[in-house]
Phi, psi and omega in degrees: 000132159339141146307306178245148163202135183245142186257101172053056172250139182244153168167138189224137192260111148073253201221035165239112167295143164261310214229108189261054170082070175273155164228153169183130193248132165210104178329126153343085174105008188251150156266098150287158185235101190254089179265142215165143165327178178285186170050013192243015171076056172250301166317335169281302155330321184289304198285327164309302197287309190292013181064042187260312188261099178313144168247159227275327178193171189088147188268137175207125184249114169265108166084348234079345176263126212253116212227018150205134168147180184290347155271344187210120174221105160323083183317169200279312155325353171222053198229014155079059180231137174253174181210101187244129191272163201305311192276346209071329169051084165254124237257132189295325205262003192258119170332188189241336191242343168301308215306326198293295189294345225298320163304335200279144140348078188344326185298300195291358198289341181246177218092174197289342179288329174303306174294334138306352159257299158336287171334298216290329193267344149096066174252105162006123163273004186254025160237050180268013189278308188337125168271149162318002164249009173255354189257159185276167159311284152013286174286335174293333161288008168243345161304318190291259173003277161316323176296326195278283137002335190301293208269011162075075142312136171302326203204127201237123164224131217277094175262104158061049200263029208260307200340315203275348181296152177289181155321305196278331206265309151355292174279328170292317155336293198306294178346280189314276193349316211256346230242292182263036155272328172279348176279324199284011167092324222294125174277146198231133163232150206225111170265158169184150188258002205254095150340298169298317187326296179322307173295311208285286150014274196281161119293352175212168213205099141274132189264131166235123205244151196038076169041012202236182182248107147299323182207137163212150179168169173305161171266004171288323187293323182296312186273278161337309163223101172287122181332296170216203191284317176235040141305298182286319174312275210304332194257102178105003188035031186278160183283161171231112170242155173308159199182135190249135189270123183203114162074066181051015190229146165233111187282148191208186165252029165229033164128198173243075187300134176285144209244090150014304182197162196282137143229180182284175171267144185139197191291140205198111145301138154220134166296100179251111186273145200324284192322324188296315172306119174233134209267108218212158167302140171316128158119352185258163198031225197267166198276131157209170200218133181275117177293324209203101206235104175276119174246152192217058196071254200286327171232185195203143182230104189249127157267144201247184189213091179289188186269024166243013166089343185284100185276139190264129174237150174262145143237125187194187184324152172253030177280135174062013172327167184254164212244168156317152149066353175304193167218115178229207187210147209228129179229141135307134200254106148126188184242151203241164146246159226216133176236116189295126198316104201118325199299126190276143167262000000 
């Protein structure tokens, strides 16, 4: 049985649906990722399972007892759910080993649990004096974390709790989280808008766009076959060009491409992901000219400008990038997949 299921849930603020009859299941001991744009009710969805927020209709099952719907509603506090909130909201005037126990039963606050939590989220121990304005971002999230861990949650959920982190800390952050979400066992459901987050972090990747879960699935089956074209844009950045389906092939303006998986024949989306475009002296695959060259160490994200005016990005190595204003020449590496033209998004 699911840790978590959500049924047919709805909600709407005055006369905007945020959240259009989701279902959504999340196995027992798994980290979900419910990933989406800003605004697209990942946050409401979080707050609807901890019970801060009613839904308009739909069902939410915790273990199997069922703690929002129309037979039961679970104060939120008795609904074994931990919560970590976007900033963490570590209560300031309060020690690093107060903010960590602060839930626990006054008998449990000493003892062997501070330190057993501290170990489990890979906090010091010696910041357990500490106040939280004495802490990296970093550490105030797995501070967060712990306290949220404490009273041994069925389910622990996570809002955005990365955001606000620089880049690098942002992934060593993600890294511990995930990490001691699997040792204490805990089922996690985790919202974000962040993309790498969502693939490298869960196991499982719901995208949710208008309110509804467009795709749920691991994340390679999430990245590797997307439902549709701008699935594959928002998970992975690929361009999308027009493109006509003929015999297992898409002819396009970047050649005639091999197709990934069967489609119909017509008018066609195709998906091209950044790694597949490989970048050559002019004359070789089709002509283009570079708009844009982002370097990011070890790599390079170049955009490019075919000669219809469309643009396209590359990603690869950053030995020798091309410069603006180059002129080069752009061949596709691999086989794409092609989405029918018109399919609403």
């Amino acid at each position: 049985m699911s840790a978590v299921t959500v049924t047919g849930l709805s909600k709407s603020y005055g006369d905007h649906p945020v959240l259009r009859g989701l279902d959504l299941e999340v196995p027992e001991g798994s980290i979900t990722a419910v990933l989406g744009s800003s605004g697209c009710g990942k946050s409401t969805l979080l707050r609807i399972v901890a019970g801060f927020v009613r839904p308009d209709a739909g069902t939410v099952t915790i273990g199997g007892r069922e703690v929002e719907g129309p037979r039961a509603r679970v104060a939120a506090q008795r609904r074994g759910v931990g919560y970590v909130p976007q900033e963490g909201a570590l209560f300031p005037h309060l020690s690093v080993g107060r903010n960590i126990v602060f839930g626990l039963p006054r008998a449990e606050r000493r003892g062997p649990a501070l330190a057993r939590l501290m170990e489990l989220t890979e906090l010091p121990a010696d910041l357990a004096d500490r106040y939280p304005h004495e802490l990296s971002g970093g550490q105030q999230q797995r501070v967060a974390l712990a306290r949220a861990l404490a009273p041994g949650p069925s389910v622990v959920l996570l809002d955005e709790p990365f955001s606000s982190l620089d880049a690098g800390l942002r992934v060593s952050a993600g890294r511990t989280v995930a990490r001691a979400l699997r040792q204490a066992g805990a089922t996690a459901l985790l919202v974000t808008h962040d993309q790498g987050e969502a693939l490298s972090l869960a196991d499982r990747v719901a995208v949710l766009r208008g309110g509804r879960f467009v795709q749920v699935g691991s994340p390679d089956q999430v990245y590797d076959a997307p439902v549709d074209a701008e699935v594959a844009r928002f998970v992975g950045g690929g361009s999308l060009l027009d493109g006509t389906v003929r015999n297992g092939r898409a002819e396009t303006e970047l050649g005639a491409l091999e197709l990934a998986q069967a489609a119909e024949d017509g008018a066609a989306v195709v998906v091209v992901r950044p790694e597949q475009l490989e970048i050559h002296a002019p004359g070789t695959g089709v002509d283009a000219t570079v708009v844009e060259v982002d370097y990011y160490g070890a790599q390079v994200v170049v955009l490019l400008e075919l000669p219809s005016g469309t643009h396209v990005t590359a990603r690869g190595p950053a030995a020798r990038p091309p410069r603006p204003d180059d002129k080069v020449g752009v061949r596709v590496d691999g086989t794409v997949r092609a989405h029918p033209a018109g399919e609403d998004l």
